[in-house]
Tab-separated table of C-alpha atoms in Angstrom:
chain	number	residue	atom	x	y	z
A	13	UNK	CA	0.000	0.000	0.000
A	14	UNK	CA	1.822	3.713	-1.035
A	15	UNK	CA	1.193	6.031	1.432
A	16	UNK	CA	-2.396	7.816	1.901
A	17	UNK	CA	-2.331	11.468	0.592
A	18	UNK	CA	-4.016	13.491	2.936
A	19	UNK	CA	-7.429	14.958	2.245
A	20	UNK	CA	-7.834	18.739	2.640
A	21	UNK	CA	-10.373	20.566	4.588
A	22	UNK	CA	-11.054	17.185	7.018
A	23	UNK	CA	-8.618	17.977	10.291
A	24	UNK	CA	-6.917	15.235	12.132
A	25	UNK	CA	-5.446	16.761	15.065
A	26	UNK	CA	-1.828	15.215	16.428
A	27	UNK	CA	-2.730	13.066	20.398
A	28	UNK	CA	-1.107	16.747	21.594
A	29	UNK	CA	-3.862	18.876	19.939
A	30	UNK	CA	-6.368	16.686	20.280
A	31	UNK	CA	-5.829	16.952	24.119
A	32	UNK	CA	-5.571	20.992	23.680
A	33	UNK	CA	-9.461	20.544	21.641
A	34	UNK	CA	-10.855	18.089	24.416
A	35	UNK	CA	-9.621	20.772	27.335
A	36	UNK	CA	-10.956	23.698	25.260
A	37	UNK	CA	-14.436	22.114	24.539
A	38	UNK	CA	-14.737	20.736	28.047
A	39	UNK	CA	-14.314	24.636	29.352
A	40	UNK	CA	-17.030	25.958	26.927
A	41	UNK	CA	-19.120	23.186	27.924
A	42	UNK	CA	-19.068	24.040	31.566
A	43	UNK	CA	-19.665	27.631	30.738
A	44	UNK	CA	-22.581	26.451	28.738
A	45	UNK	CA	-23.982	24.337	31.606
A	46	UNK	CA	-23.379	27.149	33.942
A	47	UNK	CA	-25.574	29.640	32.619
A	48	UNK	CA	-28.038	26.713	32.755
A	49	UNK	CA	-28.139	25.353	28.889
A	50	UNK	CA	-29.027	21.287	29.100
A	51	UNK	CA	-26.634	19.608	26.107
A	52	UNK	CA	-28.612	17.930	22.872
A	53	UNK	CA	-27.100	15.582	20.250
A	54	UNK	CA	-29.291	15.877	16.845
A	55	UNK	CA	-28.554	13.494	14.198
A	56	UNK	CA	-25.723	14.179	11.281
A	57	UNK	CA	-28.188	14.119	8.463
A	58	UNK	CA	-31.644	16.291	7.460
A	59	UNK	CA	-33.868	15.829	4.646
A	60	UNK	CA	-32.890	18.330	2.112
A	61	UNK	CA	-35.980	20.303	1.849
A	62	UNK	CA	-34.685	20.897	4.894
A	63	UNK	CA	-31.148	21.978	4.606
A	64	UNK	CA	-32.239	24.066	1.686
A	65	UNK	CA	-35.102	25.744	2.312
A	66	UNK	CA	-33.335	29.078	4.078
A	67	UNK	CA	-30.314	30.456	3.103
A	68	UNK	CA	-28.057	30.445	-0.103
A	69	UNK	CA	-26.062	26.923	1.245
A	70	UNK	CA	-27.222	24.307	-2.039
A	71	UNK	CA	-23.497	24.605	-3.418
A	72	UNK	CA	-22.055	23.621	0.809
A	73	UNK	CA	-24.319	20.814	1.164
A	74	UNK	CA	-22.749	17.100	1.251
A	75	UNK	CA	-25.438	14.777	0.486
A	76	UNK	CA	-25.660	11.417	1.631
A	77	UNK	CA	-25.746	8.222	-0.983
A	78	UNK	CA	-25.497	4.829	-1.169
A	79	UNK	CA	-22.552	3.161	-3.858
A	80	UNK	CA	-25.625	0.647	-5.027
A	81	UNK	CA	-28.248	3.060	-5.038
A	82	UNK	CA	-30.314	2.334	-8.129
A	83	UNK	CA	-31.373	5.848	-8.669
A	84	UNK	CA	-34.720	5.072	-11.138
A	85	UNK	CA	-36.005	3.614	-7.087
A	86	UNK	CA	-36.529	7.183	-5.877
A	87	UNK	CA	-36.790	7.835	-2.342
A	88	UNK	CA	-32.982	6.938	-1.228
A	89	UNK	CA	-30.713	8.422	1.129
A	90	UNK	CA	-30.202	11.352	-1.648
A	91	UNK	CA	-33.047	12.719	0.089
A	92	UNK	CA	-30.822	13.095	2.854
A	93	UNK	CA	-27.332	15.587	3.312
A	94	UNK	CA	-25.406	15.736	5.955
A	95	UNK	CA	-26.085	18.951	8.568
A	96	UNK	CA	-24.015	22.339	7.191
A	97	UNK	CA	-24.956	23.779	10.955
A	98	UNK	CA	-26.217	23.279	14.261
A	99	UNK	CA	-29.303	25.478	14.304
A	100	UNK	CA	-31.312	23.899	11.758
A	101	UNK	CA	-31.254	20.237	13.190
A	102	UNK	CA	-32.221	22.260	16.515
A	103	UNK	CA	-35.437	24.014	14.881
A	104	UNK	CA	-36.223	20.999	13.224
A	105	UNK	CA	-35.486	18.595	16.995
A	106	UNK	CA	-37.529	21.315	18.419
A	107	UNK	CA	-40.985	21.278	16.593
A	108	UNK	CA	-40.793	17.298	17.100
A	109	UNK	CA	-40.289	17.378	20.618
A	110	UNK	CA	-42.113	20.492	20.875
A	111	UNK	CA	-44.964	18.922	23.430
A	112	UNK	CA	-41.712	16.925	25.646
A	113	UNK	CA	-40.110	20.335	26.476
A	114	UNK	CA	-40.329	22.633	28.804
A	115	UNK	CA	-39.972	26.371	27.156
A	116	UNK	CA	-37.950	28.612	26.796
A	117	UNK	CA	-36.172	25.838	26.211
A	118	UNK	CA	-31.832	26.492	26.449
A	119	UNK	CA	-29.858	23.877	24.948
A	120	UNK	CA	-26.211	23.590	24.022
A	121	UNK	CA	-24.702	21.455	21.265
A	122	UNK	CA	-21.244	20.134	20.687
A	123	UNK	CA	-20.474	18.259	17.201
A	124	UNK	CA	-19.103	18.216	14.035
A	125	UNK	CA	-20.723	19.849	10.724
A	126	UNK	CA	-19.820	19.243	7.239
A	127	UNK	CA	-19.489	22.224	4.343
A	128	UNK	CA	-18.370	21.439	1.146
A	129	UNK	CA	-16.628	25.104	0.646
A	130	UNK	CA	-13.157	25.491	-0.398
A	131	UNK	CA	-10.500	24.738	2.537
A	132	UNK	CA	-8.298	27.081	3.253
A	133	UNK	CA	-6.423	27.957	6.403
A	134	UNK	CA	-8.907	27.879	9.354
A	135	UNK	CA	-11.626	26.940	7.068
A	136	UNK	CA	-12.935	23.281	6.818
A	137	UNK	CA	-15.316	20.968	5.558
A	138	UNK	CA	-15.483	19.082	8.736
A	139	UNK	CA	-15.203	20.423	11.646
A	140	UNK	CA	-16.054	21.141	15.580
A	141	UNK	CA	-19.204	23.957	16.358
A	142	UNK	CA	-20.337	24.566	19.949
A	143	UNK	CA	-23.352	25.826	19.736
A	144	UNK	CA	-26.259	27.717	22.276
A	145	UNK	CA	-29.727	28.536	21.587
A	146	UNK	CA	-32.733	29.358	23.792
A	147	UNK	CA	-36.366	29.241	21.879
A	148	UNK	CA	-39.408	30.194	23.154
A	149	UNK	CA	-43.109	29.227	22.109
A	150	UNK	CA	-45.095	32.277	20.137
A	151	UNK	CA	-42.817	34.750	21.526
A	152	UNK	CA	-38.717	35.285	22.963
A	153	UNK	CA	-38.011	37.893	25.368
A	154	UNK	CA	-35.317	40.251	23.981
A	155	UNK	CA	-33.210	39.993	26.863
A	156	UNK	CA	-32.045	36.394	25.580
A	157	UNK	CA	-30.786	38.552	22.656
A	158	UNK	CA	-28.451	40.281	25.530
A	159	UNK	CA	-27.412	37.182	27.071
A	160	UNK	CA	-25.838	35.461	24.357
A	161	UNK	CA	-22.321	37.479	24.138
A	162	UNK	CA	-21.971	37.287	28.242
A	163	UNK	CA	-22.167	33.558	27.637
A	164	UNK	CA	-19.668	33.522	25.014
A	165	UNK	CA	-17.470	36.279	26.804
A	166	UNK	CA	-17.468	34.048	29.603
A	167	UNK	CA	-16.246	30.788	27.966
A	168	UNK	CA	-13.390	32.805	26.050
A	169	UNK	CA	-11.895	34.081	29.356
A	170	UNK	CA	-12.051	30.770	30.256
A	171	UNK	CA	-9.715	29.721	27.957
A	172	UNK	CA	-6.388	30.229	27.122
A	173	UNK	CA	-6.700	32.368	24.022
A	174	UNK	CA	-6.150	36.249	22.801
A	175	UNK	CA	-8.827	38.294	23.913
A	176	UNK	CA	-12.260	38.553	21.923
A	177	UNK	CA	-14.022	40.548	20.599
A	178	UNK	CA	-18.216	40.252	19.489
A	179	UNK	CA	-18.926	42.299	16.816
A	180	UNK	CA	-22.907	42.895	17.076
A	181	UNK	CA	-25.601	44.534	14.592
A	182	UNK	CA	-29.123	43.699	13.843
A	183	UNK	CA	-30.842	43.423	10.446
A	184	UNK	CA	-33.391	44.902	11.343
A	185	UNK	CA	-30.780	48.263	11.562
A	186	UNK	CA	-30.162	47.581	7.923
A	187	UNK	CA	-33.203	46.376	6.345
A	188	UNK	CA	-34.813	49.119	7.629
A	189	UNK	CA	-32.533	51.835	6.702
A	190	UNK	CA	-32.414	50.419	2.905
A	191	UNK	CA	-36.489	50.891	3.113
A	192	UNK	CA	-35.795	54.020	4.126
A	193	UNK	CA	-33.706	54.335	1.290
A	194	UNK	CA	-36.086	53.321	-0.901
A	195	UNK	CA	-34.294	49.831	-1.656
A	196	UNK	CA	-37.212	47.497	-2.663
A	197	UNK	CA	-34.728	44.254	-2.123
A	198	UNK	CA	-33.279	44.457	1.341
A	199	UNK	CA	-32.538	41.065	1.796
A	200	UNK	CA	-30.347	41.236	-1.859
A	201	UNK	CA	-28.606	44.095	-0.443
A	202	UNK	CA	-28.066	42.454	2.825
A	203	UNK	CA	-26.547	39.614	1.004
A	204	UNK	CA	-24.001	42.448	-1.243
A	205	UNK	CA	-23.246	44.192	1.743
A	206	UNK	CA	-22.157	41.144	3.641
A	207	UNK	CA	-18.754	40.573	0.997
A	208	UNK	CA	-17.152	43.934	2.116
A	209	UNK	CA	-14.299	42.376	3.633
A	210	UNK	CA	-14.300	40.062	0.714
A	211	UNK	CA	-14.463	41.949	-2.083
A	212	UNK	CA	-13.965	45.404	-0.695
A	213	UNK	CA	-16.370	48.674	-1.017
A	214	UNK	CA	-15.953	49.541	-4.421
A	215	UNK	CA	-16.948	45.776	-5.606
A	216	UNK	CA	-20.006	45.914	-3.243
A	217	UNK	CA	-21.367	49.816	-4.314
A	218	UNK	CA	-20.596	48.206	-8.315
A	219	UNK	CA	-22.668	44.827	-7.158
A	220	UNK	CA	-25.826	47.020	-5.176
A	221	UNK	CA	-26.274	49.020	-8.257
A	222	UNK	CA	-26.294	45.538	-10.571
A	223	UNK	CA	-28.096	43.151	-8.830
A	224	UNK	CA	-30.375	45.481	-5.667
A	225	UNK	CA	-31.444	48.312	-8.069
A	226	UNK	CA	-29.844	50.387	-6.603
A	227	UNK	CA	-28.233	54.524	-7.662
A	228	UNK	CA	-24.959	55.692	-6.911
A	229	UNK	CA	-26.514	57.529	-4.011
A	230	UNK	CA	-28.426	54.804	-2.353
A	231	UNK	CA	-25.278	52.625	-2.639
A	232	UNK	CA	-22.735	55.310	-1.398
A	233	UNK	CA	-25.112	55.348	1.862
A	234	UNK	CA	-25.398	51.482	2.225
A	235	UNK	CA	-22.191	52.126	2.639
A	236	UNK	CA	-21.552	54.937	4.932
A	237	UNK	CA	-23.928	52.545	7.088
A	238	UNK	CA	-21.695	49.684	6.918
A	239	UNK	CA	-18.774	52.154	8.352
A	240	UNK	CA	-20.366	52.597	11.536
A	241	UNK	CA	-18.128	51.327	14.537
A	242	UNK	CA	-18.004	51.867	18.114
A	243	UNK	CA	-17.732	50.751	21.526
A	244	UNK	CA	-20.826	52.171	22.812
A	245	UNK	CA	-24.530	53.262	22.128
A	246	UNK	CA	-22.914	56.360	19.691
A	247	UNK	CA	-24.094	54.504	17.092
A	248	UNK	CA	-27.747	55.984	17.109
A	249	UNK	CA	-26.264	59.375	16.540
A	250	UNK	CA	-23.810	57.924	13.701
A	251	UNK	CA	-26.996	56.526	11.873
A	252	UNK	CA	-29.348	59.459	12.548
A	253	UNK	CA	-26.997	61.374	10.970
A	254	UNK	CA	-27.330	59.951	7.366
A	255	UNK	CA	-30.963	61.594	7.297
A	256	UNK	CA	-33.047	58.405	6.700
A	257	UNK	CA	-36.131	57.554	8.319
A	258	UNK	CA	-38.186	54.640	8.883
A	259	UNK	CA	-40.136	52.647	11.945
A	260	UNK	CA	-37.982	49.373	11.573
A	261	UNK	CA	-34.860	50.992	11.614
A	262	UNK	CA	-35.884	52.368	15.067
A	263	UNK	CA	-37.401	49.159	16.314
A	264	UNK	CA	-33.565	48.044	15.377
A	265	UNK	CA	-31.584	50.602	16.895
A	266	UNK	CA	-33.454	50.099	20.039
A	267	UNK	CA	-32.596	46.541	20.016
A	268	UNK	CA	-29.065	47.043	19.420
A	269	UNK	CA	-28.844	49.867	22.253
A	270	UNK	CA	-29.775	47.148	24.806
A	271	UNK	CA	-27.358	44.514	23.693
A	272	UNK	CA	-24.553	47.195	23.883
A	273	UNK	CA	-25.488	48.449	26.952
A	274	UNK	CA	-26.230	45.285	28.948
A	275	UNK	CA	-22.385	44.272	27.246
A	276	UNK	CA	-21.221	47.679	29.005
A	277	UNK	CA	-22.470	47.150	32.170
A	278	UNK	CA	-21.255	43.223	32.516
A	279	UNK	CA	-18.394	42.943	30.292
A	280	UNK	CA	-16.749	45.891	29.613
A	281	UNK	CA	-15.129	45.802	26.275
A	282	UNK	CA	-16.756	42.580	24.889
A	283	UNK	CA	-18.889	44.058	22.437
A	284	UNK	CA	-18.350	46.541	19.607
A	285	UNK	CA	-21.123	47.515	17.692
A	286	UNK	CA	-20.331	46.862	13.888
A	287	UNK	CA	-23.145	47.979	11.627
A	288	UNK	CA	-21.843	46.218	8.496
A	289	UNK	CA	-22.469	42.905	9.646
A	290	UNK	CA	-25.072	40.623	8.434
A	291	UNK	CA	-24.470	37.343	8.310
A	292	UNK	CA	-25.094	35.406	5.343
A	293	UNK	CA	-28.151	33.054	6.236
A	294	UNK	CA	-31.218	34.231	5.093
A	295	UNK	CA	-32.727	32.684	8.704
A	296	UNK	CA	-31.989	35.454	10.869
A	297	UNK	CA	-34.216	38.188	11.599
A	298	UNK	CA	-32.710	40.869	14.324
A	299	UNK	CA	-29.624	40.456	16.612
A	300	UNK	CA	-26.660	39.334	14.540
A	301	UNK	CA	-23.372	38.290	15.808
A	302	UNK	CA	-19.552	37.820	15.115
A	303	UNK	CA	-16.259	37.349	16.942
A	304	UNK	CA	-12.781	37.828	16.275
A	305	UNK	CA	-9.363	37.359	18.422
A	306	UNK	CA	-7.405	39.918	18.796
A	307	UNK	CA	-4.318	39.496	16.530
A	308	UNK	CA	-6.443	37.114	13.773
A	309	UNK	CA	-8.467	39.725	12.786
A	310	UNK	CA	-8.077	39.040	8.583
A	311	UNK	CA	-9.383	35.555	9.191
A	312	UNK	CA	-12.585	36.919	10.324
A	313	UNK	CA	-15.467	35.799	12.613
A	314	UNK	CA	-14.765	32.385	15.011
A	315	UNK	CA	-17.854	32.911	16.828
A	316	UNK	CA	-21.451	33.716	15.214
A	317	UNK	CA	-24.936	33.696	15.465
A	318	UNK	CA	-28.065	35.858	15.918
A	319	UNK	CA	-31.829	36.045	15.801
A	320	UNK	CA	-34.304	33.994	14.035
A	321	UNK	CA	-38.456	33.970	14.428
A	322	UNK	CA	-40.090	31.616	11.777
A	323	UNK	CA	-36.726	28.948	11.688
A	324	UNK	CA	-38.586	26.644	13.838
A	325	UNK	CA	-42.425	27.100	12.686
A	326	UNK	CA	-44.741	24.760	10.990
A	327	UNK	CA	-48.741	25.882	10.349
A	328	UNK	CA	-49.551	27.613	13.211
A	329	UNK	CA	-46.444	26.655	15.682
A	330	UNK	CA	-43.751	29.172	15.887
A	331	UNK	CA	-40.791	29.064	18.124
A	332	UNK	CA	-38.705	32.002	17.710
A	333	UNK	CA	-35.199	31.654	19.439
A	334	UNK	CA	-32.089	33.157	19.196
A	335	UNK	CA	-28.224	31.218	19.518
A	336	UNK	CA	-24.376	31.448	19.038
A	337	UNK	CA	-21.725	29.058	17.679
A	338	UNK	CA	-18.143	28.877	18.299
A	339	UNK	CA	-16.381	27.343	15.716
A	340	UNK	CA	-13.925	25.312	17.805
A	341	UNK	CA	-12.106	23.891	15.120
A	342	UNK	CA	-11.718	26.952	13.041
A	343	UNK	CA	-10.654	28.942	16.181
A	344	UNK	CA	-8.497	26.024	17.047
A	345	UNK	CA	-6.895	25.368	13.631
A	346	UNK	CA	-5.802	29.258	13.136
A	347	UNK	CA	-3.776	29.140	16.631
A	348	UNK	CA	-2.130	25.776	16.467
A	349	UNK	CA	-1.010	27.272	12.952
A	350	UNK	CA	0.341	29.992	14.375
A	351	UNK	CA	2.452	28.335	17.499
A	352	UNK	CA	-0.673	30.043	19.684
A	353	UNK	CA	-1.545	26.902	22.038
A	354	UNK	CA	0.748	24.405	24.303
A	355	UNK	CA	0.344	21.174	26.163
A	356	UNK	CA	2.740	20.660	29.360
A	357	UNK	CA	2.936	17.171	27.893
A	358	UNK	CA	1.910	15.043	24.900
A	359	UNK	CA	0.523	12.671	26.411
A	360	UNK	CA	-1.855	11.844	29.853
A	361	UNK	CA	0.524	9.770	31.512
A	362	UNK	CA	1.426	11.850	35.220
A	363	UNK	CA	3.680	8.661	36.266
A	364	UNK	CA	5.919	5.760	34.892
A	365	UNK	CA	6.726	3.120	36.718
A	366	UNK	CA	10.099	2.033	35.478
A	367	UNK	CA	10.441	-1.948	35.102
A	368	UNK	CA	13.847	-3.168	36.560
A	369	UNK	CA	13.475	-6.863	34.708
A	370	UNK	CA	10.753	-8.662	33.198
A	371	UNK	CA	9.922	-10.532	36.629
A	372	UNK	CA	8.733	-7.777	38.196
A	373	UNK	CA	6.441	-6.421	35.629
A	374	UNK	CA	3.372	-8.173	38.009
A	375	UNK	CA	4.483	-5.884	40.575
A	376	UNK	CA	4.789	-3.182	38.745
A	377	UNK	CA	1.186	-3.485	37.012
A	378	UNK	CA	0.433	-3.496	41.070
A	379	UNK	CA	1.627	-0.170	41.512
A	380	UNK	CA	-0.023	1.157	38.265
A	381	UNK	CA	-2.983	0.121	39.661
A	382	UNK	CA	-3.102	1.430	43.097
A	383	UNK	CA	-1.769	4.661	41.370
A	384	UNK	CA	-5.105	4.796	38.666
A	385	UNK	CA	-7.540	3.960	41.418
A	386	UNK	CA	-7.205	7.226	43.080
A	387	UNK	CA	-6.915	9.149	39.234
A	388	UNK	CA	-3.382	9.429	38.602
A	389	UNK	CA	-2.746	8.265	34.786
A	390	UNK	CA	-0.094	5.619	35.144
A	391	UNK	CA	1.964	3.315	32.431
A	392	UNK	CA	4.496	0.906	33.092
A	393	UNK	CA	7.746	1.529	31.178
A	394	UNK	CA	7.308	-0.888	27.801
A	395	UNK	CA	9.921	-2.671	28.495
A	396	UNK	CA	13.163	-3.834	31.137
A	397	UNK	CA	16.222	-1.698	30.300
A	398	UNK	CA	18.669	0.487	31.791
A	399	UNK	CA	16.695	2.888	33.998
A	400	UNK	CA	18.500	5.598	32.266
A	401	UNK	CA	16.716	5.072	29.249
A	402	UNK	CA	13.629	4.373	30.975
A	403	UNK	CA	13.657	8.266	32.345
A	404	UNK	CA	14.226	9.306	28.771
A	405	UNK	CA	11.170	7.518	27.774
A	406	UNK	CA	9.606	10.095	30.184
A	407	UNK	CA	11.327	12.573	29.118
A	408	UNK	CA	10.542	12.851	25.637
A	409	UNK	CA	6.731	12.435	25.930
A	410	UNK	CA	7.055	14.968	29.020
A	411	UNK	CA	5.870	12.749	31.724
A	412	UNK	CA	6.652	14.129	35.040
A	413	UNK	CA	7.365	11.204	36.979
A	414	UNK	CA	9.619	7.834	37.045
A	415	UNK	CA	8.568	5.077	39.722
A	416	UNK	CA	10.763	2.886	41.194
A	417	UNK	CA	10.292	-0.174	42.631
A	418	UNK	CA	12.192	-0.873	45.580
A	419	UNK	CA	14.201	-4.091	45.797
A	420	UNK	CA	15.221	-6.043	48.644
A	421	UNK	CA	12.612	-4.618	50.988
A	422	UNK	CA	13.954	-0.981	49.990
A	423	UNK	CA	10.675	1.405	50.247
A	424	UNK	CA	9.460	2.599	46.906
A	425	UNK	CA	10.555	6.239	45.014
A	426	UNK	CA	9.632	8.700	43.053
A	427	UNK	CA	11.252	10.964	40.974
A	428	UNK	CA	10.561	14.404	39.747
A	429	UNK	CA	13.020	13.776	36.523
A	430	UNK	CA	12.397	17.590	36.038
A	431	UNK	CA	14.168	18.702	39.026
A	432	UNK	CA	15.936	15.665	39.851
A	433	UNK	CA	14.256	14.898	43.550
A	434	UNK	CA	13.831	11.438	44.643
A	435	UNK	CA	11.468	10.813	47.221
A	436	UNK	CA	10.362	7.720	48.977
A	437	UNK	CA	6.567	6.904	48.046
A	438	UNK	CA	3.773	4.617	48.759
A	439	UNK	CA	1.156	3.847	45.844
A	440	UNK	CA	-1.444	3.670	48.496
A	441	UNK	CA	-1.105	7.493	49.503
A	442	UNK	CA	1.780	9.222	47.324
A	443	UNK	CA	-0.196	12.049	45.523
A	444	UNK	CA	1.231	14.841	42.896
A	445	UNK	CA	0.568	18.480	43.124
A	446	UNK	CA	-2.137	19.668	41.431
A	447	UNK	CA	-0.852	21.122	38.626
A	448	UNK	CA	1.239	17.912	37.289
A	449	UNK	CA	-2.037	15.630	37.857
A	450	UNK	CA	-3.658	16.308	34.374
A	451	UNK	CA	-1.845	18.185	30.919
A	452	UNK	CA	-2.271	21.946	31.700
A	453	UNK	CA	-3.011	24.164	28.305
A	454	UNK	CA	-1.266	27.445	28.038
A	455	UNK	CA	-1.546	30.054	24.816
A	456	UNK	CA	1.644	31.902	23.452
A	457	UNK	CA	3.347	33.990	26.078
């Protein structure tokens, strides 16, 4: 067999990164659980009626097929494409389950998604989302709306990453300042505006005017829009400024004041108020949101999410919620590129117990196991050799800790091959300090 060329855009993290994901997901998932959110595990596929039926995503979608389908059959799994997001399968889990849950519901979700979109650095077409959302039957309360980026401000702090920041708008903002306009296409112009950092501002005035209907004018103000920035509720006066009017544009600056304010007030500088975003899906309806980390700024947003009212609905069932998703393997994938994120050791292990000849490996697997059974990650050296090599085992994997058996009724030690210090032990009671117990994860100093 020649040897497998790797396939782009599906990550396989080294046993040292794949302990850096499993600590980072397990902080975010006790933030989640803090703020109350109960964890949910939909299904990886969705009928694609489904998957397509909001937002421009037909080109992203993987869809699922059997080698032997016979396709004159109709009705096989092509009816079926694996999940592009996380908030979908939730609407969808939700108006099943609707009569089994108790509302506002607040569930978190932690899995992989699949896009088929060209990889590039930080981009991928499988990869790690952890994901929030609290619906509500009929109606939400706005102050979920507020919530959200405290949530996600506290799981970043939590973790050992440069410093976030949540870029918030709401489309409601937008939509109704291009009514105000006059715009008769909002949701085309929404969709143009979106590309700026793509394509730039020149590309996106040249693209309103083709494909929104839009003059010079109207397009030069879309713009002037999309360059309002600040850390605060200065915004209103920014917008009021460009001299349009209109009743949903004030509904949406409202909206926008209270998520920056409540950020204010609890997390000072979480939240900057960035009036060109939009967000691409076509299922969100107010509140939009994006993150970046300080430094990896021209890879754009790890963290996103907003507002939706008629996702989940079906005849006369509506469940309007609102949710966030980190993307914890993009987010991941941009720092281990960059050096960003460390592992005191590559692998578990806290303690080896070194194997003086093959006799004694009974004894040894003894020791192990008094060690494990009060939580201390244990191996027995792989084989009898000079215990000089056996340290270097250690060594290179950056286990803390050689064990040696005592022989001829000598007590047991333990050494600290970092510093050198050799102790006497007992597997029954000897006991590490804390912070050599379990791999500790530490970003770029």
């Amino acid at each position: 067999m020649s040897k497998p060329t790797p396939i782009s855009g599906f990550p396989e993290w080294l046993p040292a990164q794949r302990m850096i994901e499993q600590n980072v997901v397990e902080k975010i998932r006790s933030t989640f659980e803090l703020y109350g959110f109960a964890p949910l595990e939909t299904r990886a596929v969705e009928p694609m009626d489904q998957l397509l039926r909001k937002g421009e995503t037909s080109k992203e979608v993987y869809v699922l097929r059997r080698l032997q389908e016979d396709p004159a059959a109709g009705g096989g799994d092509d009816a079926l494409g694996l999940h592009f997001d996380l908030t979908v399968p939730f609407a969808r889990f939700v108006l099943e389950n609707s009569g089994k849950l108790q509302f506002p519901f607040r569930r978190y979700q932690i899995q992989k998604v699949w896009r088929g979109e060209r990889p590039q650095e930080g981009r991928y077409r499988e990869f790690l989302q952890a994901d929030i959302d609290v619906v509500d039957r009929d109606t939400l309360p706005f102050h979920y709306d507020t919530e959200m980026p405290l949530v996600i401000g506290d799981a970043f702090r939590s973790l050992p990453i440069p410093q976030a920041t949540i870029l918030v708008n709401n489309r409601k903002v937008c939509e109704g300042f291009y009514r105000g306009l006059g715009l008769e296409d909002p949701d085309q112009v929404l969709r143009t505006v979106d590309k700026l950092d793509k394509i730039g501002p020149e590309k996106v005035a040249a693209l309103l005017v083709e494909t929104a209907g839009a003059t010079d004018a109207q397009a030069r103000a879309c713009l002037r829009l999309a360059e309002i920035s600040t850390g605060d509720a200065s915004f209103v006066d920014a917008v009021r400024a460009l001299g349009v009017s209109n009743a949903l544009l004030d509904e949406g600056l409202e909206e926008l004041v209270r998520v920056v304010d409540a950020a204010a007030e609890h997390a000072p500088g979480l939240i900057r108020a960035e009036l060109k975003i939009a967000r691409g899906l076509d299922y969100y309806t107010g509140t939009v949101y994006e993150t970046q980390l300080r430094g990896y700024e021209r890879f754009g947003s790890i963290c996103s999410g907003g507002r939706y009212e008629n996702l989940a609905s079906a005849g006369n069932e509506r469940f309007p919620g609102v949710g966030i998703s980190i993307g914890v393997s993009r987010m991941l994938g941009l720092l281990f590129g960059h050096g960003a994120l460390s592992v005191s050791r590559s692998v578990p292990t806290c303690v080896v117990v070194a194997l003086p000849h093959e006799d004694l490996r009974g004894r040894c697997d003894g020791i192990a196991r008094a060690l494990r059974s009060r939580r201390i990650s244990t191996e027995v050296a792989p084989s009898a050799a000079k215990f000089g090599k056996q340290i270097r085992f250690a060594e290179r994997r950056g286990i803390p800790y050689v064990w040696f058996p005592g022989a001829g009724g000598e007590p047991d030690t333990i050494k600290d091959i970092r510093s050198g210090e050799q102790v006497e032990a007992d597997a029954a009671t000897w006991t590490p300090p804390a912070g050599d117990l379990l791999p500790e994860v530490s970003g770029a100093r």
